[in-house]
Structures are given as C-alpha cells and as structure tokens.
Amino acid sequence: MMVIVVENVPPRLRGRLAVWLLEVRAGVYVGVYGRRTREMIWQQVLDNIGQGSGVLAFSAPTDAGFEIDTCGPNRRLPVDYDGFRLVAFQPRDAAVERPEVSGPDTPGDESNAATKMEANIETNIETGPGRTP
C-alpha cells in the first residue's frame, strides 16, 4: 500500500495522481502498487511538484513496516536514527527544501541537514524540547 499527500501543487499533478490513485481527501492519494509503479508515480510528483510539497509513505519490510520520502519545502524531515525512521521538526520560520539524499533502495552519504537533525533529536531526547543541555 502507498499513500501520497501533496500540498500547494499544480492542478495537472493532482490530475496525474488521480489517474493512478484514489483521492480520499483533498491532496491525499491512496493505492496498492509494486515498487516499479510506485517509483514511476513518485517520479511524476518530483517532476511536477512546482512550489508545493509532498510526502510518500509505503509498505516496506522494515521494523516500522513502512518507509517515507518527502519533496519540496517542509518543516518535517525524515531522519534515520539508529536504523529507525523518525520525523524531525524544524522551527516554523525554517521550512527548508529537503536536500537530495539517497532513498531506501540506494545507500549513500547522509546529508549535512540529516546529520544536524540527528543532533537535534539526540539533544531533545536527553534534555527535552526547547531546553539547552
């Protein structure tokens, strides 16, 4: 199963997604496809996202049972924390474009932003959010 959520995207992308997936709410698309079709649909999102943002969640053989990927400016960024995917939140004024990082199928170097996110998560776990060590 896969779920794609998009915000502030061009109408042509919404139409393209509606061809492949069921739109259960505005901007929320659900379907069941294999890896190749899922990757093709997500590539359509990446190619046509414009100034919008999107997130893809899909079933995967991980501890959580799913994987996530994002595109566009967003306050929530997926971070790998000891092999487990968590979501790190940026401050309101710091919504950033997700840096290009390798996906779950292609191992590679972690981005600088992901490393900073992990440091923030560790600090928040040790001291609590908004507190300094």
mmCIF file of C-alpha atoms in Angstrom:
data_model
loop_
_atom_site.group_PDB
_atom_site.id
_atom_site.type_symbol
_atom_site.label_atom_id
_atom_site.label_comp_id
_atom_site.label_asym_id
_atom_site.label_seq_id
_atom_site.Cartn_x
_atom_site.Cartn_y
_atom_site.Cartn_z
ATOM 1 C CA MET A 1 0.000 0.000 0.000
ATOM 2 C CA MET A 2 1.122 3.542 -0.656
ATOM 3 C CA VAL A 3 -0.113 6.971 0.408
ATOM 4 C CA ILE A 4 0.891 10.267 -1.201
ATOM 5 C CA VAL A 5 -0.015 13.590 0.394
ATOM 6 C CA VAL A 6 0.567 16.786 -1.590
ATOM 7 C CA GLU A 7 0.086 20.449 -0.700
ATOM 8 C CA ASN A 8 0.085 23.537 -2.912
ATOM 9 C CA VAL A 9 0.724 21.623 -6.145
ATOM 10 C CA PRO A 10 -0.351 22.443 -9.706
ATOM 11 C CA PRO A 11 -3.733 21.052 -10.836
ATOM 12 C CA ARG A 12 -2.042 18.961 -13.537
ATOM 13 C CA LEU A 13 -0.185 16.984 -10.843
ATOM 14 C CA ARG A 14 -3.423 16.371 -8.949
ATOM 15 C CA GLY A 15 -4.972 15.091 -12.177
ATOM 16 C CA ARG A 16 -1.984 12.876 -12.898
ATOM 17 C CA LEU A 17 -2.149 11.344 -9.412
ATOM 18 C CA ALA A 18 -5.925 10.820 -9.719
ATOM 19 C CA VAL A 19 -5.313 8.637 -12.789
ATOM 20 C CA TRP A 20 -3.288 6.152 -10.715
ATOM 21 C CA LEU A 21 -4.544 6.584 -7.161
ATOM 22 C CA LEU A 22 -7.789 7.163 -5.270
ATOM 23 C CA GLU A 23 -8.101 10.690 -3.815
ATOM 24 C CA VAL A 24 -9.685 10.065 -0.390
ATOM 25 C CA ARG A 25 -9.346 13.708 0.784
ATOM 26 C CA ALA A 26 -8.061 16.830 -0.888
ATOM 27 C CA GLY A 27 -4.407 16.115 -1.658
ATOM 28 C CA VAL A 28 -4.393 12.605 -0.104
ATOM 29 C CA TYR A 29 -3.969 9.734 -2.587
ATOM 30 C CA VAL A 30 -4.034 6.002 -1.764
ATOM 31 C CA GLY A 31 -3.275 2.906 -3.822
ATOM 32 C CA VAL A 32 -1.641 -0.508 -3.933
ATOM 33 C CA TYR A 33 1.194 -0.894 -6.446
ATOM 34 C CA GLY A 34 4.537 -2.629 -6.743
ATOM 35 C CA ARG A 35 7.923 -0.961 -6.408
ATOM 36 C CA ARG A 36 8.394 -0.026 -10.080
ATOM 37 C CA THR A 37 4.972 1.568 -10.445
ATOM 38 C CA ARG A 38 5.340 3.344 -7.081
ATOM 39 C CA GLU A 39 8.694 4.779 -8.182
ATOM 40 C CA MET A 40 7.198 5.907 -11.511
ATOM 41 C CA ILE A 41 4.310 7.675 -9.730
ATOM 42 C CA TRP A 42 6.687 9.319 -7.232
ATOM 43 C CA GLN A 43 8.914 10.481 -10.096
ATOM 44 C CA GLN A 44 5.841 12.199 -11.583
ATOM 45 C CA VAL A 45 5.394 14.009 -8.266
ATOM 46 C CA LEU A 46 9.073 15.036 -8.181
ATOM 47 C CA ASP A 47 8.963 16.283 -11.776
ATOM 48 C CA ASN A 48 5.742 18.301 -11.368
ATOM 49 C CA ILE A 49 5.731 19.441 -7.711
ATOM 50 C CA GLY A 50 6.418 23.114 -8.546
ATOM 51 C CA GLN A 51 6.404 25.211 -5.348
ATOM 52 C CA GLY A 52 4.398 22.593 -3.442
ATOM 53 C CA SER A 53 5.426 19.821 -1.115
ATOM 54 C CA GLY A 54 4.683 16.139 -0.851
ATOM 55 C CA VAL A 55 5.227 13.021 1.193
ATOM 56 C CA LEU A 56 5.129 9.369 0.173
ATOM 57 C CA ALA A 57 4.552 6.555 2.680
ATOM 58 C CA PHE A 58 4.645 2.953 1.504
ATOM 59 C CA SER A 59 4.742 -0.566 2.917
ATOM 60 C CA ALA A 60 8.254 -1.925 3.353
ATOM 61 C CA PRO A 61 9.956 -4.781 5.201
ATOM 62 C CA THR A 62 11.319 -2.554 7.987
ATOM 63 C CA ASP A 63 10.819 -2.531 11.749
ATOM 64 C CA ALA A 64 8.147 0.144 11.358
ATOM 65 C CA GLY A 65 6.518 -1.679 8.424
ATOM 66 C CA PHE A 66 6.765 1.341 6.121
ATOM 67 C CA GLU A 67 9.172 3.854 4.567
ATOM 68 C CA ILE A 68 8.672 7.554 3.886
ATOM 69 C CA ASP A 69 10.086 10.051 1.421
ATOM 70 C CA THR A 70 9.454 13.785 1.063
ATOM 71 C CA CYS A 71 9.917 16.528 -1.502
ATOM 72 C CA GLY A 72 9.510 20.287 -1.513
ATOM 73 C CA PRO A 73 9.785 22.743 1.381
ATOM 74 C CA ASN A 74 8.600 21.185 4.617
ATOM 75 C CA ARG A 75 9.095 21.526 8.378
ATOM 76 C CA ARG A 76 9.076 17.744 8.782
ATOM 77 C CA LEU A 77 12.091 15.828 7.547
ATOM 78 C CA PRO A 78 12.611 12.057 7.768
ATOM 79 C CA VAL A 79 15.763 11.155 9.680
ATOM 80 C CA ASP A 80 17.421 7.776 10.103
ATOM 81 C CA TYR A 81 18.050 7.254 13.817
ATOM 82 C CA ASP A 82 19.900 4.003 14.510
ATOM 83 C CA GLY A 83 18.201 2.321 11.568
ATOM 84 C CA PHE A 84 14.728 3.531 12.559
ATOM 85 C CA ARG A 85 12.983 6.305 10.599
ATOM 86 C CA LEU A 86 11.827 9.270 12.674
ATOM 87 C CA VAL A 87 10.468 12.659 11.671
ATOM 88 C CA ALA A 88 12.354 15.763 12.789
ATOM 89 C CA PHE A 89 10.561 19.105 13.060
ATOM 90 C CA GLN A 90 12.148 22.396 12.026
ATOM 91 C CA PRO A 91 11.196 25.723 13.650
ATOM 92 C CA ARG A 92 8.254 27.499 11.955
ATOM 93 C CA ASP A 93 10.440 30.011 10.110
ATOM 94 C CA ALA A 94 12.891 27.364 8.908
ATOM 95 C CA ALA A 95 10.829 25.282 6.466
ATOM 96 C CA VAL A 96 13.547 24.009 4.178
ATOM 97 C CA GLU A 97 13.753 22.182 0.907
ATOM 98 C CA ARG A 98 14.689 18.601 1.632
ATOM 99 C CA PRO A 99 18.264 18.059 0.464
ATOM 100 C CA GLU A 100 18.852 15.365 -2.100
ATOM 101 C CA VAL A 101 19.606 12.220 -0.140
ATOM 102 C CA SER A 102 19.679 8.628 -1.206
ATOM 103 C CA GLY A 103 16.469 6.661 -0.847
ATOM 104 C CA PRO A 104 15.949 3.368 0.982
ATOM 105 C CA ASP A 105 16.976 1.335 -2.077
ATOM 106 C CA THR A 106 20.244 3.158 -2.781
ATOM 107 C CA PRO A 107 22.750 3.529 0.076
ATOM 108 C CA GLY A 108 24.844 6.684 0.100
ATOM 109 C CA ASP A 109 26.257 9.502 2.174
ATOM 110 C CA GLU A 110 23.968 11.198 4.663
ATOM 111 C CA SER A 111 23.326 14.871 4.077
ATOM 112 C CA ASN A 112 24.540 17.631 6.340
ATOM 113 C CA ALA A 113 20.930 18.556 7.197
ATOM 114 C CA ALA A 114 20.133 14.987 8.235
ATOM 115 C CA THR A 115 23.204 14.953 10.488
ATOM 116 C CA LYS A 116 22.102 18.218 12.125
ATOM 117 C CA MET A 117 18.588 16.787 12.571
ATOM 118 C CA GLU A 118 20.006 13.741 14.327
ATOM 119 C CA ALA A 119 21.947 16.014 16.688
ATOM 120 C CA ASN A 120 18.735 17.951 17.436
ATOM 121 C CA ILE A 121 16.846 14.732 18.118
ATOM 122 C CA GLU A 122 19.565 13.473 20.458
ATOM 123 C CA THR A 123 19.545 16.816 22.305
ATOM 124 C CA ASN A 124 15.745 16.751 22.622
ATOM 125 C CA ILE A 125 15.789 13.165 23.873
ATOM 126 C CA GLU A 126 18.412 13.969 26.513
ATOM 127 C CA THR A 127 17.135 17.372 27.665
ATOM 128 C CA GLY A 128 13.605 17.712 26.360
ATOM 129 C CA PRO A 129 12.435 20.007 23.547
ATOM 130 C CA GLY A 130 13.283 23.696 23.889
ATOM 131 C CA ARG A 131 15.802 23.177 26.695
ATOM 132 C CA THR A 132 19.528 23.509 26.434
ATOM 133 C CA PRO A 133 21.923 20.919 27.859
#
